[in-house]
Every structure is written in C-alpha cells, then in structure tokens.
Short mmCIF file of C-alpha atoms in Angstrom, two decimals:
data_model
loop_
_atom_site.label_atom_id
_atom_site.label_comp_id
_atom_site.label_asym_id
_atom_site.label_seq_id
_atom_site.Cartn_x
_atom_site.Cartn_y
_atom_site.Cartn_z
CA UNK A 1 0.01 -0.15 0.10
CA UNK A 2 3.15 2.20 0.15
CA UNK A 3 2.83 3.36 -3.22
CA UNK A 4 -0.81 4.41 -2.81
CA UNK A 5 0.11 6.33 0.35
CA UNK A 6 2.89 8.02 -1.15
CA UNK A 7 0.69 9.56 -3.77
CA UNK A 8 -2.13 10.99 -1.47
CA UNK A 9 -0.29 14.14 -0.58
CA UNK A 10 -0.19 16.79 -3.40
CA UNK A 11 0.79 20.04 -1.28
CA UNK A 12 -0.61 21.88 1.70
CA UNK A 13 -2.88 23.74 -0.47
CA UNK A 14 -4.71 20.78 -1.76
CA UNK A 15 -6.70 18.07 0.02
CA UNK A 16 -5.35 14.59 0.50
CA UNK A 17 -6.32 12.25 -2.06
CA UNK A 18 -8.71 9.63 -0.57
CA UNK A 19 -8.04 5.94 -1.78
CA UNK A 20 -10.50 4.47 0.36
CA UNK A 21 -12.22 4.27 3.68
CA UNK A 22 -12.45 0.81 5.25
CA UNK A 23 -13.38 -1.13 8.21
CA UNK A 24 -9.77 -2.04 9.14
CA UNK A 25 -7.00 -3.63 6.78
CA UNK A 26 -8.11 -2.66 3.18
CA UNK A 27 -6.77 -5.93 1.97
CA UNK A 28 -9.02 -7.85 3.94
CA UNK A 29 -12.03 -6.15 2.45
CA UNK A 30 -13.86 -8.28 -0.09
CA UNK A 31 -16.64 -5.97 -1.21
CA UNK A 32 -16.10 -2.60 -2.80
CA UNK A 33 -18.55 0.02 -2.86
CA UNK A 34 -17.37 2.50 -5.85
CA UNK A 35 -18.84 5.88 -6.32
CA UNK A 36 -17.48 8.94 -8.58
CA UNK A 37 -15.65 10.77 -6.00
CA UNK A 38 -15.35 11.72 -2.21
CA UNK A 39 -17.23 14.61 -1.01
CA UNK A 40 -15.08 15.68 2.33
CA UNK A 41 -11.94 17.50 1.41
CA UNK A 42 -9.34 17.04 4.47
CA UNK A 43 -6.26 19.29 3.99
CA UNK A 44 -2.83 18.52 5.25
CA UNK A 45 -3.06 21.63 7.44
CA UNK A 46 -5.84 19.97 9.33
CA UNK A 47 -4.59 16.36 9.77
CA UNK A 48 -0.99 15.16 9.32
CA UNK A 49 -0.32 12.27 7.04
CA UNK A 50 0.13 9.37 9.36
CA UNK A 51 -3.15 10.57 11.15
CA UNK A 52 -5.17 10.79 8.03
CA UNK A 53 -3.91 7.28 6.88
CA UNK A 54 -5.23 5.94 10.08
CA UNK A 55 -8.24 7.77 9.92
CA UNK A 56 -9.32 6.33 6.56
CA UNK A 57 -8.74 2.70 7.92
CA UNK A 58 -11.10 3.26 10.96
CA UNK A 59 -14.73 3.62 9.60
CA UNK A 60 -16.15 4.73 12.86
CA UNK A 61 -13.27 7.37 13.46
CA UNK A 62 -13.74 8.57 9.90
CA UNK A 63 -17.63 8.83 10.29
CA UNK A 64 -17.09 11.07 13.49
CA UNK A 65 -14.66 13.31 11.80
CA UNK A 66 -16.98 13.51 8.85
CA UNK A 67 -19.95 14.64 11.03
CA UNK A 68 -18.04 17.18 12.92
CA UNK A 69 -16.67 18.53 9.44
CA UNK A 70 -20.14 18.89 8.12
CA UNK A 71 -21.26 20.67 11.32
CA UNK A 72 -18.43 22.93 11.15
CA UNK A 73 -19.49 24.01 7.72
CA UNK A 74 -23.02 24.59 9.06
CA UNK A 75 -24.30 21.51 7.05
CA UNK A 76 -26.60 18.53 8.18
CA UNK A 77 -24.55 15.95 9.96
CA UNK A 78 -24.84 13.59 6.98
CA UNK A 79 -25.59 14.04 3.23
CA UNK A 80 -27.97 12.30 1.35
CA UNK A 81 -25.37 10.20 -0.35
CA UNK A 82 -23.90 9.33 3.15
CA UNK A 83 -27.25 8.23 4.42
CA UNK A 84 -28.03 6.08 1.32
CA UNK A 85 -24.80 4.31 1.71
CA UNK A 86 -25.12 3.55 5.56
CA UNK A 87 -28.77 2.46 4.71
CA UNK A 88 -27.64 0.15 2.01
CA UNK A 89 -24.60 -1.07 3.89
CA UNK A 90 -26.89 -1.88 6.83
CA UNK A 91 -28.99 -4.07 4.54
CA UNK A 92 -26.00 -5.71 2.87
CA UNK A 93 -24.62 -6.67 6.28
CA UNK A 94 -27.69 -9.05 6.80
CA UNK A 95 -26.28 -11.27 4.08
CA UNK A 96 -22.46 -11.25 4.37
CA UNK A 97 -19.86 -10.96 7.12
CA UNK A 98 -17.52 -9.70 4.37
CA UNK A 99 -15.73 -6.49 5.16
CA UNK A 100 -16.55 -3.46 2.95
CA UNK A 101 -14.41 -0.88 1.47
CA UNK A 102 -15.72 2.39 0.26
CA UNK A 103 -13.80 3.93 -2.69
CA UNK A 104 -14.17 6.08 -5.88
CA UNK A 105 -12.82 6.13 -9.42
CA UNK A 106 -11.67 9.87 -8.73
CA UNK A 107 -10.05 9.92 -5.49
CA UNK A 108 -9.78 13.67 -5.50
CA UNK A 109 -12.40 15.09 -2.99
CA UNK A 110 -14.72 17.79 -3.85
CA UNK A 111 -18.09 18.93 -2.40
CA UNK A 112 -19.65 18.82 -6.00
CA UNK A 113 -18.96 17.37 -9.62
CA UNK A 114 -18.86 20.81 -10.90
CA UNK A 115 -15.83 21.39 -8.67
CA UNK A 116 -14.38 18.06 -9.68
CA UNK A 117 -14.49 19.05 -13.47
CA UNK A 118 -12.57 22.08 -12.57
CA UNK A 119 -9.52 20.28 -11.20
CA UNK A 120 -6.16 20.16 -12.91
CA UNK A 121 -6.57 17.19 -15.33
CA UNK A 122 -2.96 15.88 -14.36
CA UNK A 123 -4.22 15.78 -10.83
CA UNK A 124 -7.30 13.66 -11.81
CA UNK A 125 -5.17 11.43 -13.83
CA UNK A 126 -3.13 10.68 -10.67
CA UNK A 127 -6.45 10.09 -8.71
CA UNK A 128 -7.82 7.71 -11.07
CA UNK A 129 -4.33 5.83 -10.82
CA UNK A 130 -4.66 5.58 -7.22
CA UNK A 131 -8.06 3.86 -7.59
CA UNK A 132 -6.79 1.38 -9.95
CA UNK A 133 -3.72 0.77 -7.71
CA UNK A 134 -6.36 -0.01 -4.97
CA UNK A 135 -8.07 -2.33 -7.16
CA UNK A 136 -4.80 -4.28 -7.79
CA UNK A 137 -3.79 -4.12 -4.21
CA UNK A 138 -6.89 -5.46 -2.54
CA UNK A 139 -8.39 -7.49 -5.27
CA UNK A 140 -11.95 -7.58 -4.17
CA UNK A 141 -14.54 -10.63 -4.91
CA UNK A 142 -17.52 -8.14 -5.62
CA UNK A 143 -17.51 -4.54 -6.68
CA UNK A 144 -20.87 -2.58 -6.58
CA UNK A 145 -20.65 0.65 -8.67
CA UNK A 146 -23.39 3.35 -7.94
CA UNK A 147 -24.02 5.91 -10.43
CA UNK A 148 -23.68 6.08 -14.38
CA UNK A 149 -20.75 8.39 -14.38
CA UNK A 150 -18.83 6.10 -11.96
CA UNK A 151 -19.80 2.96 -13.88
CA UNK A 152 -18.59 4.70 -17.30
CA UNK A 153 -15.51 5.83 -15.70
CA UNK A 154 -14.97 2.30 -14.12
CA UNK A 155 -15.30 0.53 -17.29
CA UNK A 156 -12.83 3.01 -19.13
CA UNK A 157 -10.36 2.52 -16.72
CA UNK A 158 -10.64 -1.23 -16.98
CA UNK A 159 -9.93 -1.08 -20.85
CA UNK A 160 -7.02 1.21 -20.58
CA UNK A 161 -5.26 -0.77 -17.83
CA UNK A 162 -6.01 -3.99 -19.78
CA UNK A 163 -7.94 -5.95 -17.20
CA UNK A 164 -9.88 -8.80 -18.57
CA UNK A 165 -13.62 -7.66 -18.54
CA UNK A 166 -16.71 -9.51 -19.42
CA UNK A 167 -20.04 -7.73 -19.67
CA UNK A 168 -23.27 -9.99 -19.43
CA UNK A 169 -25.50 -7.33 -21.09
CA UNK A 170 -23.87 -5.13 -23.88
CA UNK A 171 -27.19 -3.69 -24.96
CA UNK A 172 -27.93 -1.72 -21.66
CA UNK A 173 -26.29 1.88 -21.58
CA UNK A 174 -28.72 3.61 -19.18
CA UNK A 175 -28.32 3.01 -15.30
CA UNK A 176 -31.64 1.75 -14.95
CA UNK A 177 -30.98 -0.87 -17.40
CA UNK A 178 -27.77 -1.76 -16.20
CA UNK A 179 -29.30 -2.29 -12.64
CA UNK A 180 -31.46 -5.00 -13.93
CA UNK A 181 -28.60 -7.33 -14.73
CA UNK A 182 -26.87 -8.63 -11.49
CA UNK A 183 -24.16 -9.41 -12.01
CA UNK A 184 -23.47 -6.79 -14.63
CA UNK A 185 -20.05 -7.82 -15.50
CA UNK A 186 -16.99 -9.71 -14.49
CA UNK A 187 -13.25 -8.58 -14.29
CA UNK A 188 -9.97 -10.42 -13.61
CA UNK A 189 -7.44 -8.51 -11.57
CA UNK A 190 -4.15 -10.23 -11.81
CA UNK A 191 -5.81 -13.82 -11.78
CA UNK A 192 -8.38 -13.10 -9.40
CA UNK A 193 -12.07 -12.57 -10.69
CA UNK A 194 -14.52 -10.23 -9.17
CA UNK A 195 -18.26 -9.87 -9.99
CA UNK A 196 -19.61 -6.43 -10.89
CA UNK A 197 -22.90 -5.10 -9.92
CA UNK A 198 -24.18 -1.51 -10.96
CA UNK A 199 -26.98 0.66 -9.60
CA UNK A 200 -28.37 4.04 -9.38
CA UNK A 201 -26.72 6.60 -7.07
CA UNK A 202 -27.16 6.01 -3.49
CA UNK A 203 -28.25 9.61 -3.01
CA UNK A 204 -31.78 8.09 -4.00
CA UNK A 205 -31.61 5.13 -1.90
CA UNK A 206 -33.11 6.72 1.31
CA UNK A 207 -33.75 4.84 4.44
CA UNK A 208 -35.05 1.51 3.05
CA UNK A 209 -34.15 1.58 -0.67
CA UNK A 210 -37.68 0.35 -1.69
CA UNK A 211 -37.01 1.68 -5.33
CA UNK A 212 -33.97 -0.71 -5.36
CA UNK A 213 -36.00 -3.87 -4.26
CA UNK A 214 -35.21 -5.66 -7.63
CA UNK A 215 -31.79 -4.78 -7.54
CA UNK A 216 -31.32 -6.04 -4.03
CA UNK A 217 -33.29 -9.37 -4.57
CA UNK A 218 -30.82 -10.32 -7.28
CA UNK A 219 -27.79 -9.08 -5.14
CA UNK A 220 -28.55 -11.12 -2.29
CA UNK A 221 -27.74 -14.18 -4.12
CA UNK A 222 -24.47 -12.64 -5.66
CA UNK A 223 -23.41 -11.68 -2.09
CA UNK A 224 -23.71 -15.15 -0.73
CA UNK A 225 -20.93 -16.27 -2.89
CA UNK A 226 -18.32 -13.74 -1.33
#
C-alpha cells in the first residue's frame, strides 16, 4: 500500500487524495462500494499524513470526523449520499460478514461534481491511478458501482489498464437498465475474478431503498458467494 499512500499528498494547498475508507485492513475487504469521488476534502494543514492514513482505515473514527466536519460548515451531519450508503450497507450486512471498503474512481475530494470538473487534469489522472492501484492491491471479490458516471469511468479504466472484462448485457447503456442485470460484469484483476454489480446513485436510496428492491433481491444471491 506504500505506493498508494505516497501519492495521496499533493501540497498543503490541496486536500489529500482519498484512496478509500475501510473497516480495518483494506486488503481484507472483499466487497468494494465504488462511487464517483469523495465529498469531504481534508487538508494536510488539518491532519498530518500519518493521522489521515489511520483515519481512513478506521470507519467509525472517519464517520465521527465527517460529521464534525459537516457541522463546522453549518451543514446537516450527514448528506443524502452518505445516508443512502449507510442504509445500503446496513441492508447488505444482513447477508454477508465480508468487510466492505468504500472507494471512488476519482480519489480527489470535492463537494460537487462541478468542482471536480474544474480540477487540474493531471491531478485527476493521478487520482484515477490511485483507484486502479487500490483495485490491484486489494483485489476484491465483489464490486458494487453506484451512479452512471462512476460506472462509465470504471469500465474505461478497466480497458485502459487491460483488465480482462466480460459484460453480460452489452445492450444496456442506461443506469436503470444496467441495474437489472446482476451481476452486470465480471473482471479479472491479476488472476483473481470479481463480480460487478451496477446501480443508481445512493443519493436516491433513502432509508429502506424500496425503489432498489429488484436490484437487492438479485444482489442477495451474488453476495452469498463472497
């Protein structure tokens, strides 16, 4: 993981890149939740690098930091997306004991996609390289991608990095269609296969994810294999 940690610092003027947040050792996480990019910028002037690395490997501590950060910005303690992620993970843990790692195809944190698109392209390239390195280092067994842009970027990166990729439904190009095929794809990461499921962004999930019911019913069978 040293190669990843060595790249998360850009300068004191930029937030740390966030390769993941995990429930302990990231290499023991068999399930990945993959979004587009983190939404909580943490500057090196706020936390030293060692403390930051420890924080992203301790999910409960990170969540506490996240809530305090949002309150300091006069925001609600938790965003719609975070609320959806927490609700989905609570549901998911009924069917698996596997550790879960949250990551993003762009590891550069911004509070909106509009801001993300304004970031120096060279930095964004590095941020995507870090995501690919997390995939290579951790080699999950199940990857759940939420959001169309995240899915498109993931599959682009898979092709660029020459991962063996098999898509089960090549006719689906809308997120609502992609969600109906579970698994949607399978990827080979250095000899280890992982199933890929794709769904709508978790900002729409809410408390129970009722509109995700068909996706979850199909996902249950896949999760049992992890």
